[in-house]
PDB file of C-alpha atoms and ligand atoms in Angstrom:
ATOM      1  CA  MET A  11      -0.330   0.192  -0.126  1.00  0.00           C
ATOM      2  CA  PRO A  12       1.482   2.937  -1.213  1.00  0.00           C
ATOM      3  CA  PRO A  13       1.769   5.574   2.138  1.00  0.00           C
ATOM      4  CA  TYR A  14       0.003   8.591   0.573  1.00  0.00           C
ATOM      5  CA  THR A  15      -3.524   9.052  -0.519  1.00  0.00           C
ATOM      6  CA  ILE A  16      -4.970  12.066  -1.960  1.00  0.00           C
ATOM      7  CA  VAL A  17      -8.642  12.585  -2.384  1.00  0.00           C
ATOM      8  CA  TYR A  18      -9.414  14.979  -5.253  1.00  0.00           C
ATOM      9  CA  PHE A  19     -12.246  16.210  -7.703  1.00  0.00           C
ATOM     10  CA  PRO A  20     -11.323  14.647 -11.279  1.00  0.00           C
ATOM     11  CA  SER A  21      -9.037  17.372 -12.372  1.00  0.00           C
ATOM     12  CA  GLN A  22      -5.343  18.772 -11.756  1.00  0.00           C
ATOM     13  CA  GLY A  23      -6.401  21.640  -9.812  1.00  0.00           C
ATOM     14  CA  ARG A  24      -5.279  21.755  -6.235  1.00  0.00           C
ATOM     15  CA  CYS A  25      -3.474  18.805  -6.807  1.00  0.00           C
ATOM     16  CA  GLU A  26      -1.291  18.640 -10.023  1.00  0.00           C
ATOM     17  CA  ALA A  27       1.599  20.101  -8.219  1.00  0.00           C
ATOM     18  CA  MET A  28       1.605  17.381  -5.481  1.00  0.00           C
ATOM     19  CA  HIS A  29       1.267  15.023  -8.254  1.00  0.00           C
ATOM     20  CA  MET A  30       4.643  16.111 -10.212  1.00  0.00           C
ATOM     21  CA  LEU A  31       6.590  16.610  -6.736  1.00  0.00           C
ATOM     22  CA  LEU A  32       5.557  12.380  -5.974  1.00  0.00           C
ATOM     23  CA  ALA A  33       6.289  11.577  -9.536  1.00  0.00           C
ATOM     24  CA  ASP A  34       9.590  12.855  -9.497  1.00  0.00           C
ATOM     25  CA  GLN A  35      10.162  11.756  -5.991  1.00  0.00           C
ATOM     26  CA  GLY A  36       9.337   8.466  -6.974  1.00  0.00           C
ATOM     27  CA  GLN A  37       6.726   8.086  -4.414  1.00  0.00           C
ATOM     28  CA  SER A  38       3.529   6.209  -5.232  1.00  0.00           C
ATOM     29  CA  TRP A  39      -0.165   7.004  -3.607  1.00  0.00           C
ATOM     30  CA  LYS A  40      -3.158   6.228  -3.950  1.00  0.00           C
ATOM     31  CA  GLU A  41      -5.931   8.593  -5.670  1.00  0.00           C
ATOM     32  CA  GLU A  42      -9.717   8.995  -4.674  1.00  0.00           C
ATOM     33  CA  VAL A  43     -11.458  10.778  -7.033  1.00  0.00           C
ATOM     34  CA  VAL A  44     -14.636  12.770  -5.824  1.00  0.00           C
ATOM     35  CA  THR A  45     -17.167  13.356  -8.676  1.00  0.00           C
ATOM     36  CA  ILE A  46     -19.471  16.316  -8.488  1.00  0.00           C
ATOM     37  CA  ASP A  47     -22.420  14.157  -8.341  1.00  0.00           C
ATOM     38  CA  THR A  48     -20.835  13.067  -5.349  1.00  0.00           C
ATOM     39  CA  TRP A  49     -19.767  16.161  -3.703  1.00  0.00           C
ATOM     40  CA  ILE A  50     -23.119  18.183  -4.466  1.00  0.00           C
ATOM     41  CA  GLN A  51     -25.010  14.870  -2.435  1.00  0.00           C
ATOM     42  CA  GLY A  52     -22.867  17.078   0.585  1.00  0.00           C
ATOM     43  CA  LEU A  53     -21.895  14.295   3.005  1.00  0.00           C
ATOM     44  CA  LEU A  54     -18.423  14.601   2.496  1.00  0.00           C
ATOM     45  CA  LYS A  55     -18.141  18.867   2.814  1.00  0.00           C
ATOM     46  CA  PRO A  56     -19.046  18.690   6.656  1.00  0.00           C
ATOM     47  CA  THR A  57     -15.898  15.842   7.304  1.00  0.00           C
ATOM     48  CA  CYS A  58     -13.369  18.417   5.938  1.00  0.00           C
ATOM     49  CA  LEU A  59     -12.082  20.334   7.649  1.00  0.00           C
ATOM     50  CA  TYR A  60     -12.270  23.735   5.611  1.00  0.00           C
ATOM     51  CA  GLY A  61     -15.117  22.245   4.220  1.00  0.00           C
ATOM     52  CA  GLN A  62     -12.794  21.387   0.930  1.00  0.00           C
ATOM     53  CA  LEU A  63     -10.455  19.394  -1.579  1.00  0.00           C
ATOM     54  CA  PRO A  64      -8.000  18.145  -1.364  1.00  0.00           C
ATOM     55  CA  LYS A  65      -7.826  16.116   1.855  1.00  0.00           C
ATOM     56  CA  PHE A  66      -4.216  13.798   1.513  1.00  0.00           C
ATOM     57  CA  GLU A  67      -3.550  11.436   4.167  1.00  0.00           C
ATOM     58  CA  ASP A  68       0.366   9.946   5.025  1.00  0.00           C
ATOM     59  CA  ARG A  69      -0.261   7.595   6.987  1.00  0.00           C
ATOM     60  CA  ASP A  70      -2.071   8.216   9.971  1.00  0.00           C
ATOM     61  CA  LEU A  71      -1.715  11.669   9.061  1.00  0.00           C
ATOM     62  CA  THR A  72      -4.769  13.487   7.808  1.00  0.00           C
ATOM     63  CA  LEU A  73      -4.179  17.051   6.084  1.00  0.00           C
ATOM     64  CA  TYR A  74      -6.309  19.860   4.278  1.00  0.00           C
ATOM     65  CA  GLN A  75      -4.931  22.592   2.365  1.00  0.00           C
ATOM     66  CA  SER A  76      -2.821  22.339  -0.762  1.00  0.00           C
ATOM     67  CA  ASN A  77       0.012  24.644   0.613  1.00  0.00           C
ATOM     68  CA  ALA A  78       0.497  22.162   3.678  1.00  0.00           C
ATOM     69  CA  ILE A  79       0.262  19.290   2.038  1.00  0.00           C
ATOM     70  CA  LEU A  80       3.713  20.776  -0.324  1.00  0.00           C
ATOM     71  CA  ARG A  81       5.213  22.021   2.894  1.00  0.00           C
ATOM     72  CA  HIS A  82       4.702  18.421   4.709  1.00  0.00           C
ATOM     73  CA  LEU A  83       6.262  16.175   1.799  1.00  0.00           C
ATOM     74  CA  GLY A  84       8.933  19.508   1.763  1.00  0.00           C
ATOM     75  CA  CYS A  85       9.887  18.310   5.128  1.00  0.00           C
ATOM     76  CA  SER A  86       9.638  14.640   4.741  1.00  0.00           C
ATOM     77  CA  LEU A  87      11.351  14.279   1.570  1.00  0.00           C
ATOM     78  CA  GLY A  88      14.167  16.774   1.513  1.00  0.00           C
ATOM     79  CA  LEU A  89      12.523  19.284  -0.614  1.00  0.00           C
ATOM     80  CA  TYR A  90      12.611  22.343   1.413  1.00  0.00           C
ATOM     81  CA  GLY A  91      16.221  24.194   0.695  1.00  0.00           C
ATOM     82  CA  LYS A  92      19.735  23.376   2.379  1.00  0.00           C
ATOM     83  CA  ASP A  93      19.042  26.051   5.646  1.00  0.00           C
ATOM     84  CA  GLN A  94      16.219  28.094   7.169  1.00  0.00           C
ATOM     85  CA  ARG A  95      17.779  30.774   5.135  1.00  0.00           C
ATOM     86  CA  GLU A  96      16.925  29.062   2.070  1.00  0.00           C
ATOM     87  CA  ALA A  97      13.717  27.620   3.838  1.00  0.00           C
ATOM     88  CA  ALA A  98      12.636  31.062   4.321  1.00  0.00           C
ATOM     89  CA  GLN A  99      12.818  31.985   0.252  1.00  0.00           C
ATOM     90  CA  VAL A 100      11.296  28.622  -0.556  1.00  0.00           C
ATOM     91  CA  ASP A 101       7.887  29.924   1.666  1.00  0.00           C
ATOM     92  CA  MET A 102       8.239  33.247  -0.209  1.00  0.00           C
ATOM     93  CA  VAL A 103       8.182  32.046  -3.596  1.00  0.00           C
ATOM     94  CA  ASN A 104       5.523  29.636  -2.950  1.00  0.00           C
ATOM     95  CA  PHE A 105       3.542  32.306  -0.936  1.00  0.00           C
ATOM     96  CA  GLY A 106       3.742  34.235  -4.550  1.00  0.00           C
ATOM     97  CA  VAL A 107       2.943  30.971  -6.328  1.00  0.00           C
ATOM     98  CA  GLU A 108      -0.465  30.982  -3.895  1.00  0.00           C
ATOM     99  CA  ASP A 109      -1.647  34.573  -4.734  1.00  0.00           C
ATOM    100  CA  LEU A 110      -1.309  34.381  -8.678  1.00  0.00           C
ATOM    101  CA  ARG A 111      -2.505  30.828  -8.294  1.00  0.00           C
ATOM    102  CA  CYS A 112      -5.749  32.665  -6.594  1.00  0.00           C
ATOM    103  CA  LYS A 113      -6.078  35.131  -8.847  1.00  0.00           C
ATOM    104  CA  TYR A 114      -5.888  32.499 -11.658  1.00  0.00           C
ATOM    105  CA  GLY A 115      -8.903  31.091  -9.885  1.00  0.00           C
ATOM    106  CA  THR A 116     -10.909  33.686  -9.592  1.00  0.00           C
ATOM    107  CA  MET A 117     -10.933  34.195 -13.202  1.00  0.00           C
ATOM    108  CA  ILE A 118     -11.600  30.891 -14.514  1.00  0.00           C
ATOM    109  CA  TYR A 119     -14.240  30.322 -11.815  1.00  0.00           C
ATOM    110  CA  ARG A 120     -16.008  33.657 -11.479  1.00  0.00           C
ATOM    111  CA  ASN A 121     -15.964  35.084 -14.870  1.00  0.00           C
ATOM    112  CA  TYR A 122     -14.007  33.778 -17.374  1.00  0.00           C
ATOM    113  CA  GLU A 123     -15.322  35.286 -20.645  1.00  0.00           C
ATOM    114  CA  ASN A 124     -15.243  38.709 -19.059  1.00  0.00           C
ATOM    115  CA  ASP A 125     -12.135  38.838 -17.358  1.00  0.00           C
ATOM    116  CA  LYS A 126      -9.830  36.751 -19.281  1.00  0.00           C
ATOM    117  CA  ASP A 127      -8.278  39.295 -21.456  1.00  0.00           C
ATOM    118  CA  ASP A 128      -7.551  41.971 -18.785  1.00  0.00           C
ATOM    119  CA  TYR A 129      -5.992  38.564 -16.880  1.00  0.00           C
ATOM    120  CA  VAL A 130      -3.708  38.350 -19.928  1.00  0.00           C
ATOM    121  CA  LYS A 131      -2.871  41.836 -20.151  1.00  0.00           C
ATOM    122  CA  ALA A 132      -2.028  42.313 -17.032  1.00  0.00           C
ATOM    123  CA  LEU A 133       0.547  38.423 -16.500  1.00  0.00           C
ATOM    124  CA  PRO A 134       3.718  39.979 -16.963  1.00  0.00           C
ATOM    125  CA  GLY A 135       3.663  41.932 -13.833  1.00  0.00           C
ATOM    126  CA  HIS A 136       3.350  39.021 -12.161  1.00  0.00           C
ATOM    127  CA  LEU A 137       5.502  36.285 -13.799  1.00  0.00           C
ATOM    128  CA  LYS A 138       8.172  39.166 -13.371  1.00  0.00           C
ATOM    129  CA  PRO A 139       9.089  38.040  -9.584  1.00  0.00           C
ATOM    130  CA  PHE A 140       9.624  34.521 -11.095  1.00  0.00           C
ATOM    131  CA  GLU A 141      12.306  35.391 -13.771  1.00  0.00           C
ATOM    132  CA  THR A 142      14.180  37.398 -10.844  1.00  0.00           C
ATOM    133  CA  PRO A 143      15.537  35.424  -9.081  1.00  0.00           C
ATOM    134  CA  LEU A 144      17.053  32.826 -11.900  1.00  0.00           C
ATOM    135  CA  PRO A 145      20.012  34.795 -12.828  1.00  0.00           C
ATOM    136  CA  GLN A 146      21.127  33.522  -9.157  1.00  0.00           C
ATOM    137  CA  ASN A 147      20.286  30.522  -9.879  1.00  0.00           C
ATOM    138  CA  GLN A 148      22.269  29.383 -13.476  1.00  0.00           C
ATOM    139  CA  GLY A 149      19.827  31.338 -15.404  1.00  0.00           C
ATOM    140  CA  GLY A 150      17.089  28.931 -15.015  1.00  0.00           C
ATOM    141  CA  LYS A 151      19.265  26.118 -15.447  1.00  0.00           C
ATOM    142  CA  ALA A 152      18.810  25.083 -11.604  1.00  0.00           C
ATOM    143  CA  PHE A 153      16.260  25.537  -8.930  1.00  0.00           C
ATOM    144  CA  VAL A 154      14.234  28.978  -7.724  1.00  0.00           C
ATOM    145  CA  VAL A 155      16.262  28.738  -4.616  1.00  0.00           C
ATOM    146  CA  GLY A 156      19.460  27.655  -4.148  1.00  0.00           C
ATOM    147  CA  ASP A 157      21.303  25.154  -5.873  1.00  0.00           C
ATOM    148  CA  GLN A 158      18.842  21.530  -4.816  1.00  0.00           C
ATOM    149  CA  ILE A 159      14.595  21.215  -6.336  1.00  0.00           C
ATOM    150  CA  SER A 160      12.196  21.900  -3.535  1.00  0.00           C
ATOM    151  CA  PHE A 161       8.523  21.587  -3.291  1.00  0.00           C
ATOM    152  CA  ALA A 162       8.198  25.252  -4.533  1.00  0.00           C
ATOM    153  CA  ASP A 163      10.028  24.356  -7.721  1.00  0.00           C
ATOM    154  CA  TYR A 164       6.729  21.850  -8.364  1.00  0.00           C
ATOM    155  CA  ASN A 165       3.993  24.384  -7.236  1.00  0.00           C
ATOM    156  CA  LEU A 166       5.553  27.317  -9.711  1.00  0.00           C
ATOM    157  CA  LEU A 167       5.999  24.918 -13.036  1.00  0.00           C
ATOM    158  CA  ASP A 168       2.589  23.671 -12.626  1.00  0.00           C
ATOM    159  CA  LEU A 169       1.609  27.340 -12.223  1.00  0.00           C
ATOM    160  CA  LEU A 170       3.891  28.231 -15.418  1.00  0.00           C
ATOM    161  CA  LEU A 171       2.614  25.564 -17.225  1.00  0.00           C
ATOM    162  CA  ILE A 172      -1.065  26.323 -16.764  1.00  0.00           C
ATOM    163  CA  HIS A 173      -0.678  29.551 -17.647  1.00  0.00           C
ATOM    164  CA  ARG A 174       1.045  28.748 -20.870  1.00  0.00           C
ATOM    165  CA  VAL A 175      -1.998  26.853 -21.729  1.00  0.00           C
ATOM    166  CA  LEU A 176      -4.211  30.245 -20.867  1.00  0.00           C
ATOM    167  CA  ALA A 177      -1.878  32.653 -22.734  1.00  0.00           C
ATOM    168  CA  PRO A 178       0.889  30.091 -25.130  1.00  0.00           C
ATOM    169  CA  ASP A 179       3.209  32.972 -25.357  1.00  0.00           C
ATOM    170  CA  CYS A 180       2.760  33.908 -22.235  1.00  0.00           C
ATOM    171  CA  LEU A 181       6.949  32.992 -21.594  1.00  0.00           C
ATOM    172  CA  ASP A 182       8.415  34.111 -24.636  1.00  0.00           C
ATOM    173  CA  ASN A 183       9.476  37.544 -22.875  1.00  0.00           C
ATOM    174  CA  PHE A 184      10.855  35.890 -20.128  1.00  0.00           C
ATOM    175  CA  PRO A 185      13.782  33.754 -21.424  1.00  0.00           C
ATOM    176  CA  LEU A 186      14.670  32.630 -17.634  1.00  0.00           C
ATOM    177  CA  LEU A 187      11.548  31.233 -16.709  1.00  0.00           C
ATOM    178  CA  SER A 188      11.097  29.896 -20.218  1.00  0.00           C
ATOM    179  CA  ALA A 189      14.792  28.174 -19.534  1.00  0.00           C
ATOM    180  CA  TYR A 190      13.400  27.148 -16.255  1.00  0.00           C
ATOM    181  CA  VAL A 191      10.169  24.995 -17.979  1.00  0.00           C
ATOM    182  CA  ALA A 192      12.102  23.428 -20.810  1.00  0.00           C
ATOM    183  CA  HIS A 193      15.357  22.033 -18.071  1.00  0.00           C
ATOM    184  CA  PHE A 194      12.404  21.697 -15.405  1.00  0.00           C
ATOM    185  CA  SER A 195      10.051  19.745 -17.512  1.00  0.00           C
ATOM    186  CA  ALA A 196      12.616  17.400 -19.425  1.00  0.00           C
ATOM    187  CA  ARG A 197      14.132  15.286 -16.130  1.00  0.00           C
ATOM    188  CA  PRO A 198      12.653  11.848 -16.852  1.00  0.00           C
ATOM    189  CA  LYS A 199      10.418  11.533 -14.350  1.00  0.00           C
ATOM    190  CA  ILE A 200       8.760  14.940 -15.089  1.00  0.00           C
ATOM    191  CA  LYS A 201       8.517  14.155 -18.559  1.00  0.00           C
ATOM    192  CA  ALA A 202       7.009  10.837 -18.098  1.00  0.00           C
ATOM    193  CA  PHE A 203       4.367  12.109 -15.843  1.00  0.00           C
ATOM    194  CA  LEU A 204       3.672  15.224 -18.254  1.00  0.00           C
ATOM    195  CA  SER A 205       3.145  12.539 -21.352  1.00  0.00           C
ATOM    196  CA  SER A 206       1.063  10.487 -18.904  1.00  0.00           C
ATOM    197  CA  PRO A 207      -2.845   9.976 -19.231  1.00  0.00           C
ATOM    198  CA  GLU A 208      -3.547  10.678 -15.649  1.00  0.00           C
ATOM    199  CA  HIS A 209      -1.774  14.386 -16.998  1.00  0.00           C
ATOM    200  CA  VAL A 210      -3.040  14.642 -20.285  1.00  0.00           C
ATOM    201  CA  ASN A 211      -6.549  13.729 -19.980  1.00  0.00           C
ATOM    202  CA  HIS A 212      -6.832  15.516 -16.618  1.00  0.00           C
ATOM    203  CA  PRO A 213      -8.688  18.773 -17.264  1.00  0.00           C
ATOM    204  CA  ILE A 214      -6.811  21.595 -15.813  1.00  0.00           C
ATOM    205  CA  ASN A 215     -10.097  22.856 -13.962  1.00  0.00           C
ATOM    206  CA  GLY A 216     -13.156  21.409 -12.636  1.00  0.00           C
ATOM    207  CA  ASN A 217     -15.228  23.395 -14.537  1.00  0.00           C
ATOM    208  CA  GLY A 218     -13.409  22.806 -18.357  1.00  0.00           C
ATOM    209  CA  LYS A 219     -12.309  26.371 -19.201  1.00  0.00           C
ATOM    210  CA  GLN A 220      -8.416  26.695 -19.359  1.00  0.00           C
TER     211      GLN A 220
HETATM  212  N1  GTB B  23      -7.091  27.037   0.703  1.00  0.00           N
HETATM  213  C1  GTB B  23      -7.655  25.534  -0.070  1.00  0.00           C
HETATM  214  C2  GTB B  23      -6.535  24.512  -0.336  1.00  0.00           C
HETATM  215  O1  GTB B  23      -5.178  25.380  -0.869  1.00  0.00           O
HETATM  216  O2  GTB B  23      -6.415  23.670  -0.330  1.00  0.00           O
HETATM  217  C3  GTB B  23      -8.735  25.988  -1.365  1.00  0.00           C
HETATM  218  C4  GTB B  23      -9.078  24.713  -1.174  1.00  0.00           C
HETATM  219  C5  GTB B  23     -10.136  24.854  -2.517  1.00  0.00           C
HETATM  220  O3  GTB B  23     -10.275  25.882  -3.331  1.00  0.00           O
HETATM  221  N2  GTB B  23     -10.679  23.132  -2.375  1.00  0.00           N
HETATM  222  C6  GTB B  23     -12.026  23.644  -3.847  1.00  0.00           C
HETATM  223  C7  GTB B  23     -13.110  22.806  -3.459  1.00  0.00           C
HETATM  224  O4  GTB B  23     -13.485  21.995  -2.298  1.00  0.00           O
HETATM  225  C8  GTB B  23     -12.067  22.746  -5.089  1.00  0.00           C
HETATM  226  S1  GTB B  23     -10.377  23.788  -6.066  1.00  0.00           S
HETATM  227  N3  GTB B  23     -14.527  23.408  -3.417  1.00  0.00           N
HETATM  228  C9  GTB B  23     -16.077  22.773  -2.904  1.00  0.00           C
HETATM  229  C10 GTB B  23     -16.357  23.383  -1.881  1.00  0.00           C
HETATM  230  O5  GTB B  23     -15.965  24.547  -1.320  1.00  0.00           O
HETATM  231  O6  GTB B  23     -17.319  23.174  -1.824  1.00  0.00           O
HETATM  232  C11 GTB B  23     -11.181  24.631  -7.265  1.00  0.00           C
HETATM  233  C12 GTB B  23     -12.352  23.122  -8.108  1.00  0.00           C
HETATM  234  C13 GTB B  23     -13.492  23.770  -7.710  1.00  0.00           C
HETATM  235  C14 GTB B  23     -14.529  22.724  -8.518  1.00  0.00           C
HETATM  236  C15 GTB B  23     -13.985  21.679  -9.128  1.00  0.00           C
HETATM  237  N4  GTB B  23     -15.024  21.498  -9.943  1.00  0.00           N
HETATM  238  O7  GTB B  23     -16.255  21.478  -9.771  1.00  0.00           O
HETATM  239  O8  GTB B  23     -14.568  19.888 -10.432  1.00  0.00           O
HETATM  240  C16 GTB B  23     -12.508  21.353  -8.663  1.00  0.00           C
HETATM  241  C17 GTB B  23     -11.792  22.319  -8.110  1.00  0.00           C
END
């Protein structure tokens, strides 16, 4: 039995970064898919700490909140910087990813048709902070903090990949971020995951918008 169980809707959403992390780290996990029909029956929601998914189990530890799950995996699998200073920087990047993910989610789920164009216009300003640290880290050939991979890298990679689906040329003026995505996506286990049916056939968002 794999030690990890992920309970979530049939979309990539808030779980794709953890899927990439686990796949890249050679971990296995069990997936429990909750359909929208099951969710709206209402029995599961009150059992979830914040009334939402994902739910994550690591043996007898149950967690909610996707970023707590990523951080837990970061701590347990050695993906949280080499020291406390780097851990703080990993957190900083991860919170930055969360801020943009929330803006993206609002646009996708609230008013995609009206808001998409303005969102894409404002995107360069939101992507710039992720490019800024890369020159210190081998110009996109390494990781977002220091010289070792962290949970924030997987979250950032997922964020950049979903934005490239939304706006295919959004990274064109960010050479370091483009190199980062290319280099990261070429890691053998990430490459295999990104071309797997589990990823390819899984809609990015629950409402079909992307
Ligand atoms: N801060 C939390 C985290 O990071 O884990 C946010 C979790 C969250 O927003 N969960 C959403 C949820 O449980 C799913 S992600 N929504 C149900 C509810 O609140 O009752 C977004 C999402 C929405 C809808 C679908 N869908 O219809 O398939 C999939 C994903």
